[in-house]
Amino acid sequence: MPTATLLPLAVAIPLFGAVLLAVAGRVLPRTGCDVLATAVAVGDVVCLALLWPHTHGVATAPLGGWPAQVGIVLAADRLGAGLALLAACLVLAVVVYSWRYFDEPSGERAGVFPAMVLLFEAGMVGFALTGDLFNAFVFFELMGATAYALTGYRIEDPRPLQGALTFGVVNSFAAYCSLLGIGLLYARTGQLNLAALGRGLAGHRTDLLVVTAFVLVITAMLVKAAVVPFHFWLPDAHAVAPTPVCMLLSGVMVELGVYGIARIHWTVFSGPGGVPDDAFRRTFLALGVLTALTGAAMCWQQRHLKRMLAFSTIGHVGLFVVGIALLTPDGTAGTALYVAAHGCAKAALFGLTGVLLDRYGSVDEPGLYGRARELRLVGVLFVIGALALAGLPPFGTGLGKGLTEDAAGHGHPWLPAVFVVVSAVTGGTVLRAALRIFWGFGETPRPRPGEPETTGEGEEPEIRGPRRALPPMMVAVPAALLAGCVLLGCVPAVARALAGGAGTFTDPAAYRAAVLGPAAAATAHPGTPGPVPDAWTGAGVLLGLLSAALAVALAVLATTRPPTWHRAIGATARGLRRLHSGHLGDYLAWLALGVAALCAVIAAQT
Amino acid sequence: MNTPLVAVAIGFVTVCATIAVLTREPVRQAVVLAAMGLGLSVLFAVLQAPDVALSQLAVGTALTPLLILLTVRKVSRRSTAGSRPGAGGADRDDGTGR
Amino acid sequence: MGPWPYLAAGWILLVALYGLVTSRNLIHAIGCLAVAQSSTYVLLLSVGYRRGGTAPVFSDLRPGSRPVVDPVVQALALTDVVVGATVTALLLALTIQLRKRHGTVDPQALTGLRG
Amino acid sequence: MSARARLLMFAAAAIVIGVFYGVASAETPSFGRASHPYGDRAVAASLAHRTANVVSSVNFDIRAFDTLGEESILFGTVLGATLLLRLARDERRRPAASERVLPTTRLFGVIWLPVALVVGVYIVAHGQLSPGGGFQGGVVLATALHLGYIAADYRVLEKVRPLAVLDVADSLAAGAFTAMGLAGLAAAGAFLKNVLPLGTFNEITSGGTVPLLNAAVGVEVASGVIVLLAHFLDQAVEITGNDEPEEAR
């Protein structure tokens, strides 16, 4: 099938599936809805898989038959299509995972929850594939609106509602900032197409209009990507959303924010009249490192398992931001692989946490101490997931981390250390929890009264009714996801394809030529050609082993000798934890501070 | 000939927006929001955007304030039931804001 | 007019953000969010205005006889209006349920998530 | 953070943002300028497709994909409200009490209800010709129905409001938009392509698929907004928690 068919189909299939489920869900029994949802999710995976071979360069689909100058064009390169494929695969995993997971939402409407998940998928896929700035805003909002509703799904429990509201207000406000930025860009260039915007900016010098518009447009992406100090909503929302939704939020939605930053920078602002490369590189390297370290430090402090995983996502997002901020094809290629592998590993870990919630009605690390000894298989998978998070070879996370470290190490020899520390700490934290919960390692953790923290006790169970056996899919899906994470590291074709895709992604001339026609390419500056590394290197393997070893050491140390040094760290981290106050006004004040600081920092460098 | 009208409408909308933000009581805020919606519709009409003016009239002056009023009605009705256990500060704030 | 319409949009966004930051009531905060959104309509339509232009509707206007204002920004603003209304509705629905479970709509009193 | 610290932080940030935005505004091309490249291209494209209202053409033809996303947001919101405002486990539904309505109010509702309905249908039907369209007309239609609440009481509104039907209509209209996009794909190889005969300029059938998409949006918005309001009204009027005293309205 030609790309003009496959690209819009990738968005239309989940939209249509959502409609089918909303209508058929009124009459179909629960099983029928699950089968229908699974069929639609499989259909979209197949559609995007068929698209994949067409994305050597940039595949385009002019919608309505209008050229890019008039209408909206969908444009997919390897990275965009790959991210859409990752989203589709995770949606399939989530739909299968929740086959028997939820009790009936509201009696007669069994199809509403999977319909919302499919709409969420349509939003993510549309955002990844669109080549138009305003259209990206629309799909950003579709992604957001469905995600808020899904996060607040458990209306009997107060905390999901609070998390969803914070999520909704902060994200919506950031989206309106973006729209203001789009308005400013439209005033300057009279364009909405990404490629045409990039060409339109080239006629002017870089002034404060461009800087302000850049910061405003990027604000929504920074919030979605949970970059410090825009990140506060994320742990609140991810800790409380239903487990299948968490798998999507942490696995791919947050990463779409990073993708949005990179895509908009490369297509719109990378040329003359945009944001200078040095300014972007320095600013986002600093933001990435700050985010990574904050995420890791906060992750270590958590006892609420989902919140722990949420902060580990922030830590990894920081590393992804570092990867794309290098502005090189090899950094981008490594990050792409890292994102895909991390998505699989993180979704698997959330899925396994869902098993604990199902069995024990708690996701509290001290509360579950030693209680899950009978779930040996789940425990082993949990440990594997923690090691994948730490970047152990041959997991895809290890390869992605190694490639990105390699790229980062060229200009900044200290950056690989950040990668090792952050992946070791996040992996070590999850490992610590696994050792305590599934094997009862160390001594019983003592309560820490008076500290500003979220415990994982007293969760409303996501399943009601008589005691039943563990649904096999709740273990099979995480296992399959972890296998996928290994495959990403072991099958060289994936890394090779992504390396080629990164070359196209970081070449605005190629994008412009594909979208606007070959004549348009002349105005863009050419990309940097040359082979992009795509295989394990000795240094990568060693650093992966090092961070995994560090993770194990940290976990063992934490379980065997908790009091003294843990207290010392706790004292220094308490200030940081206080900042995560759960207060909406604080979060928005931080957002304002972030926007102001970004404006000032970028303007100072132009 | 249009410019003074545009200036007046923009001024009105800006003032309404400021008052709407400073009005901390949701019911009164809904009324100010409705007035602001009306002002926006007029502004859009003089900016030669009748389509947007119509939808702003429908949404900004009718739908959004109505939804806010319904929410307030639901939210403040519950306060007569007294505070629930574990709901910190519930009896201090009755949902109407201050 | 100079840049005044654009500046008005910026003022509306910032004043709404002030309301959001200091809000003691979630319903008020959602109202402020609606105010923040109206700044985007003001900016978009101001950007698309053309002096002496008329509405881009040719049912009783011969094409080419008069300049028309930019129809694209109007379509964008229209989309934006719908998006804003729906998001407001969703957030208000969350507020209703939050009030039931937490007994308050004051963001300062919500302490379930921190650290 | 204390309220004071928060306010100070916000104030500092707002001053910086304000300065940047102010300078940016001064550098933006001035208000009312003559150059609107995309706008001019859109006008030409709209006239080529014989759609008199260029805004409708942009919404339903040139940039119809935006509207597809927007309608999906509306559809998702209605589903989301269904999900969020469902009856919680500890709640029950209490039929609304009947209310006495002043005769003048009743008269007001009875007179305005049909007028509003007709106006709504007119606005939807002429979307590609005159200002207005599926969205504006749809909201008017939905609001019109609620005049029934003013004219009579909640029980009457519940009778004239077949929620299940409207809910299905909302979904089907959302699906119809996608289906028409797919029809364009099948017939002409481009998603959402305007494949129908374009008709005569300035007639109600002109514009090819524009009136059809417009009607789909009209149905979706009208039924979606009614369902949305119904969930809110149910919360405000009928649903009570166990700890809540039944009170007379």
mmCIF file of C-alpha atoms in Angstrom, chain A residues 4-5 8-9 11-12 15-16 18-19 22-23 26 62-66 68-72 74 103-106 109 112-113 115-116 119 126 130 132 134-135 138-139 141-142 145-146 148-150 152-156 161 180 184 186-193 205 207-212 216 460-462 464 578-579 581 583 585-586 588-590 592-593 595-597 599-600 603, chain D residues 1-3 5-7 9-10 12-17 19-25 27-29 33 35-39 41-42 44-46 48-49 57 61-91 163-165 167-168 170-176 178-180 182 185 189-194 231:
data_model
loop_
_atom_site.group_PDB
_atom_site.id
_atom_site.type_symbol
_atom_site.label_atom_id
_atom_site.label_comp_id
_atom_site.label_asym_id
_atom_site.label_seq_id
_atom_site.Cartn_x
_atom_site.Cartn_y
_atom_site.Cartn_z
ATOM 1 C CA ALA A 4 -0.502 8.201 1.262
ATOM 2 C CA THR A 5 -2.846 5.448 2.448
ATOM 3 C CA PRO A 8 -3.718 8.523 7.571
ATOM 4 C CA LEU A 9 -4.876 4.948 8.226
ATOM 5 C CA VAL A 11 -4.627 7.563 12.814
ATOM 6 C CA ALA A 12 -8.003 6.554 11.380
ATOM 7 C CA LEU A 15 -10.370 6.550 15.866
ATOM 8 C CA PHE A 16 -12.753 4.242 14.080
ATOM 9 C CA ALA A 18 -13.011 3.872 19.419
ATOM 10 C CA VAL A 19 -16.325 4.664 17.736
ATOM 11 C CA ALA A 22 -18.412 3.094 22.110
ATOM 12 C CA VAL A 23 -21.400 1.884 20.090
ATOM 13 C CA ARG A 26 -23.615 -0.940 24.786
ATOM 14 C CA PRO A 62 -0.879 15.177 1.642
ATOM 15 C CA LEU A 63 -4.330 15.114 3.250
ATOM 16 C CA GLY A 64 -7.325 16.076 1.160
ATOM 17 C CA GLY A 65 -5.012 16.136 -1.846
ATOM 18 C CA TRP A 66 -3.823 19.648 -0.900
ATOM 19 C CA ALA A 68 1.816 21.353 1.944
ATOM 20 C CA GLN A 69 1.508 25.086 1.277
ATOM 21 C CA VAL A 70 -2.285 24.884 1.628
ATOM 22 C CA GLY A 71 -3.338 21.823 3.569
ATOM 23 C CA ILE A 72 -1.928 19.484 6.180
ATOM 24 C CA LEU A 74 1.576 13.892 7.327
ATOM 25 C CA ASP A 103 -14.013 -4.839 37.068
ATOM 26 C CA GLU A 104 -16.917 -3.541 35.026
ATOM 27 C CA PRO A 105 -16.538 0.233 34.848
ATOM 28 C CA SER A 106 -20.172 1.199 35.008
ATOM 29 C CA ARG A 109 -20.735 0.370 29.256
ATOM 30 C CA VAL A 112 -15.725 2.992 27.261
ATOM 31 C CA PHE A 113 -12.333 2.300 28.812
ATOM 32 C CA ALA A 115 -12.385 3.237 23.518
ATOM 33 C CA MET A 116 -10.586 5.933 25.497
ATOM 34 C CA LEU A 119 -8.461 7.600 21.259
ATOM 35 C CA GLY A 126 -1.174 11.643 15.054
ATOM 36 C CA THR A 130 1.981 15.139 11.609
ATOM 37 C CA ASP A 132 1.973 20.691 10.718
ATOM 38 C CA PHE A 134 -1.161 23.530 14.636
ATOM 39 C CA ASN A 135 -2.188 19.974 13.849
ATOM 40 C CA VAL A 138 -4.652 19.455 18.162
ATOM 41 C CA PHE A 139 -3.281 15.951 18.614
ATOM 42 C CA GLU A 141 -4.711 18.128 23.164
ATOM 43 C CA LEU A 142 -6.380 14.860 22.103
ATOM 44 C CA ALA A 145 -7.785 15.197 27.184
ATOM 45 C CA THR A 146 -8.009 11.403 27.014
ATOM 46 C CA TYR A 148 -6.642 13.268 32.049
ATOM 47 C CA ALA A 149 -9.853 11.264 31.955
ATOM 48 C CA LEU A 150 -8.003 7.944 32.036
ATOM 49 C CA GLY A 152 -8.878 9.970 37.011
ATOM 50 C CA TYR A 153 -10.543 6.684 36.153
ATOM 51 C CA ARG A 154 -10.764 5.390 39.722
ATOM 52 C CA ILE A 155 -13.287 7.856 41.060
ATOM 53 C CA GLU A 156 -13.661 6.069 44.403
ATOM 54 C CA LEU A 161 -8.664 12.717 40.951
ATOM 55 C CA LEU A 180 0.433 31.742 21.693
ATOM 56 C CA LEU A 184 3.668 34.582 17.013
ATOM 57 C CA TYR A 186 2.340 32.616 12.183
ATOM 58 C CA ALA A 187 2.579 36.393 12.442
ATOM 59 C CA ARG A 188 6.221 36.285 11.392
ATOM 60 C CA THR A 189 6.048 33.685 8.610
ATOM 61 C CA GLY A 190 2.401 33.173 7.638
ATOM 62 C CA GLN A 191 2.944 29.393 7.693
ATOM 63 C CA LEU A 192 1.879 26.435 9.797
ATOM 64 C CA ASN A 193 3.664 23.599 8.035
ATOM 65 C CA ARG A 205 17.597 37.539 11.755
ATOM 66 C CA ASP A 207 15.408 38.373 17.328
ATOM 67 C CA LEU A 208 13.466 38.205 20.567
ATOM 68 C CA LEU A 209 10.293 37.337 18.665
ATOM 69 C CA VAL A 210 11.871 34.081 17.541
ATOM 70 C CA VAL A 211 13.307 33.359 20.991
ATOM 71 C CA THR A 212 9.993 34.029 22.734
ATOM 72 C CA LEU A 216 6.427 29.336 24.222
ATOM 73 C CA GLU A 460 -8.337 1.390 46.309
ATOM 74 C CA PRO A 461 -7.937 -2.012 44.669
ATOM 75 C CA GLU A 462 -8.422 -1.946 40.920
ATOM 76 C CA ARG A 464 -13.222 -6.193 43.140
ATOM 77 C CA ARG A 578 9.535 19.486 50.034
ATOM 78 C CA LEU A 579 9.424 21.170 46.624
ATOM 79 C CA SER A 581 4.357 19.697 47.423
ATOM 80 C CA HIS A 583 0.166 22.050 45.262
ATOM 81 C CA GLY A 585 -0.104 26.867 42.472
ATOM 82 C CA ASP A 586 3.493 25.832 43.201
ATOM 83 C CA LEU A 588 2.423 26.656 37.879
ATOM 84 C CA ALA A 589 4.790 29.100 39.546
ATOM 85 C CA TRP A 590 7.627 26.724 38.688
ATOM 86 C CA ALA A 592 6.429 30.374 34.912
ATOM 87 C CA LEU A 593 9.936 30.404 36.351
ATOM 88 C CA VAL A 595 9.623 29.789 30.889
ATOM 89 C CA ALA A 596 11.228 33.011 32.114
ATOM 90 C CA ALA A 597 14.589 31.345 32.698
ATOM 91 C CA CYS A 599 13.761 32.985 27.580
ATOM 92 C CA ALA A 600 16.590 34.743 29.402
ATOM 93 C CA ALA A 603 18.324 35.235 24.517
ATOM 94 C CA MET D 1 6.399 26.594 49.553
ATOM 95 C CA SER D 2 4.739 29.411 51.430
ATOM 96 C CA ALA D 3 2.150 31.514 49.663
ATOM 97 C CA ALA D 5 7.454 32.653 48.315
ATOM 98 C CA ARG D 6 5.210 31.309 45.569
ATOM 99 C CA LEU D 7 3.896 34.764 44.780
ATOM 100 C CA MET D 9 8.625 33.539 42.398
ATOM 101 C CA PHE D 10 5.667 34.052 40.119
ATOM 102 C CA ALA D 12 9.770 37.616 39.172
ATOM 103 C CA ALA D 13 9.000 35.157 36.385
ATOM 104 C CA ALA D 14 6.019 37.143 35.148
ATOM 105 C CA ILE D 15 8.086 40.328 34.842
ATOM 106 C CA VAL D 16 10.688 38.545 32.711
ATOM 107 C CA ILE D 17 8.043 36.850 30.563
ATOM 108 C CA VAL D 19 9.353 41.963 29.038
ATOM 109 C CA PHE D 20 10.171 39.253 26.500
ATOM 110 C CA TYR D 21 6.632 39.038 25.240
ATOM 111 C CA GLY D 22 6.388 42.828 25.041
ATOM 112 C CA VAL D 23 9.535 43.122 22.939
ATOM 113 C CA ALA D 24 8.347 40.224 20.784
ATOM 114 C CA SER D 25 5.022 41.989 20.224
ATOM 115 C CA GLU D 27 8.817 43.005 16.600
ATOM 116 C CA THR D 28 5.682 41.263 15.310
ATOM 117 C CA PRO D 29 4.354 42.662 12.021
ATOM 118 C CA ARG D 33 -1.134 44.480 7.893
ATOM 119 C CA SER D 35 0.233 40.509 3.838
ATOM 120 C CA HIS D 36 -1.457 37.204 4.702
ATOM 121 C CA PRO D 37 0.136 34.589 2.444
ATOM 122 C CA TYR D 38 -1.574 31.523 3.881
ATOM 123 C CA GLY D 39 -4.912 33.330 4.113
ATOM 124 C CA ARG D 41 -3.919 30.770 -0.592
ATOM 125 C CA ALA D 42 -6.818 29.456 1.489
ATOM 126 C CA ALA D 44 -8.166 30.776 -3.597
ATOM 127 C CA ALA D 45 -8.445 27.117 -2.618
ATOM 128 C CA SER D 46 -11.885 27.639 -1.144
ATOM 129 C CA ALA D 48 -11.724 26.634 -6.398
ATOM 130 C CA HIS D 49 -13.888 24.198 -4.439
ATOM 131 C CA SER D 57 -13.748 25.454 3.718
ATOM 132 C CA ASP D 61 -11.841 20.764 3.405
ATOM 133 C CA ILE D 62 -8.421 22.393 3.416
ATOM 134 C CA ARG D 63 -7.528 21.599 7.015
ATOM 135 C CA ALA D 64 -10.229 19.022 7.693
ATOM 136 C CA PHE D 65 -7.726 16.869 9.572
ATOM 137 C CA ASP D 66 -7.603 19.487 12.338
ATOM 138 C CA THR D 67 -11.348 19.254 12.665
ATOM 139 C CA LEU D 68 -11.151 15.459 12.761
ATOM 140 C CA GLY D 69 -8.804 15.798 15.719
ATOM 141 C CA GLU D 70 -11.056 18.380 17.334
ATOM 142 C CA GLU D 71 -14.148 16.201 16.934
ATOM 143 C CA SER D 72 -12.211 13.316 18.423
ATOM 144 C CA ILE D 73 -11.419 15.501 21.420
ATOM 145 C CA LEU D 74 -15.114 16.262 21.825
ATOM 146 C CA PHE D 75 -15.957 12.580 21.448
ATOM 147 C CA GLY D 76 -13.268 11.676 23.952
ATOM 148 C CA THR D 77 -14.554 14.272 26.384
ATOM 149 C CA VAL D 78 -18.078 12.895 26.224
ATOM 150 C CA LEU D 79 -16.710 9.396 26.823
ATOM 151 C CA GLY D 80 -14.489 10.752 29.568
ATOM 152 C CA ALA D 81 -17.415 12.457 31.282
ATOM 153 C CA THR D 82 -19.357 9.186 31.029
ATOM 154 C CA LEU D 83 -16.437 7.504 32.719
ATOM 155 C CA LEU D 84 -15.777 10.137 35.379
ATOM 156 C CA LEU D 85 -19.343 11.052 36.271
ATOM 157 C CA ARG D 86 -20.566 7.480 36.492
ATOM 158 C CA LEU D 87 -22.415 6.358 39.568
ATOM 159 C CA ALA D 88 -19.803 5.571 42.185
ATOM 160 C CA ARG D 89 -20.195 2.434 44.269
ATOM 161 C CA ASP D 90 -21.466 4.324 47.268
ATOM 162 C CA GLU D 91 -23.911 6.538 45.416
ATOM 163 C CA LEU D 163 -29.785 9.842 26.173
ATOM 164 C CA ALA D 164 -28.961 6.421 24.806
ATOM 165 C CA VAL D 165 -29.967 7.466 21.304
ATOM 166 C CA ASP D 167 -25.007 8.911 22.859
ATOM 167 C CA VAL D 168 -25.039 6.546 19.896
ATOM 168 C CA ASP D 170 -22.624 11.235 18.965
ATOM 169 C CA SER D 171 -20.452 8.187 18.353
ATOM 170 C CA LEU D 172 -21.840 7.546 14.884
ATOM 171 C CA ALA D 173 -21.344 11.166 13.825
ATOM 172 C CA ALA D 174 -17.749 11.000 15.040
ATOM 173 C CA GLY D 175 -17.362 7.802 13.054
ATOM 174 C CA ALA D 176 -18.990 9.361 9.996
ATOM 175 C CA THR D 178 -13.577 9.303 9.765
ATOM 176 C CA ALA D 179 -15.628 7.238 7.326
ATOM 177 C CA MET D 180 -15.881 10.155 4.916
ATOM 178 C CA LEU D 182 -11.690 6.941 4.299
ATOM 179 C CA LEU D 185 -8.969 7.702 0.413
ATOM 180 C CA GLY D 189 -6.252 8.192 -2.979
ATOM 181 C CA ALA D 190 -6.098 11.020 -0.431
ATOM 182 C CA PHE D 191 -7.560 10.924 3.053
ATOM 183 C CA LEU D 192 -10.392 13.466 3.538
ATOM 184 C CA LYS D 193 -10.265 14.428 -0.136
ATOM 185 C CA ASN D 194 -13.281 16.368 -1.337
ATOM 186 C CA HIS D 231 -24.037 14.065 33.107
#
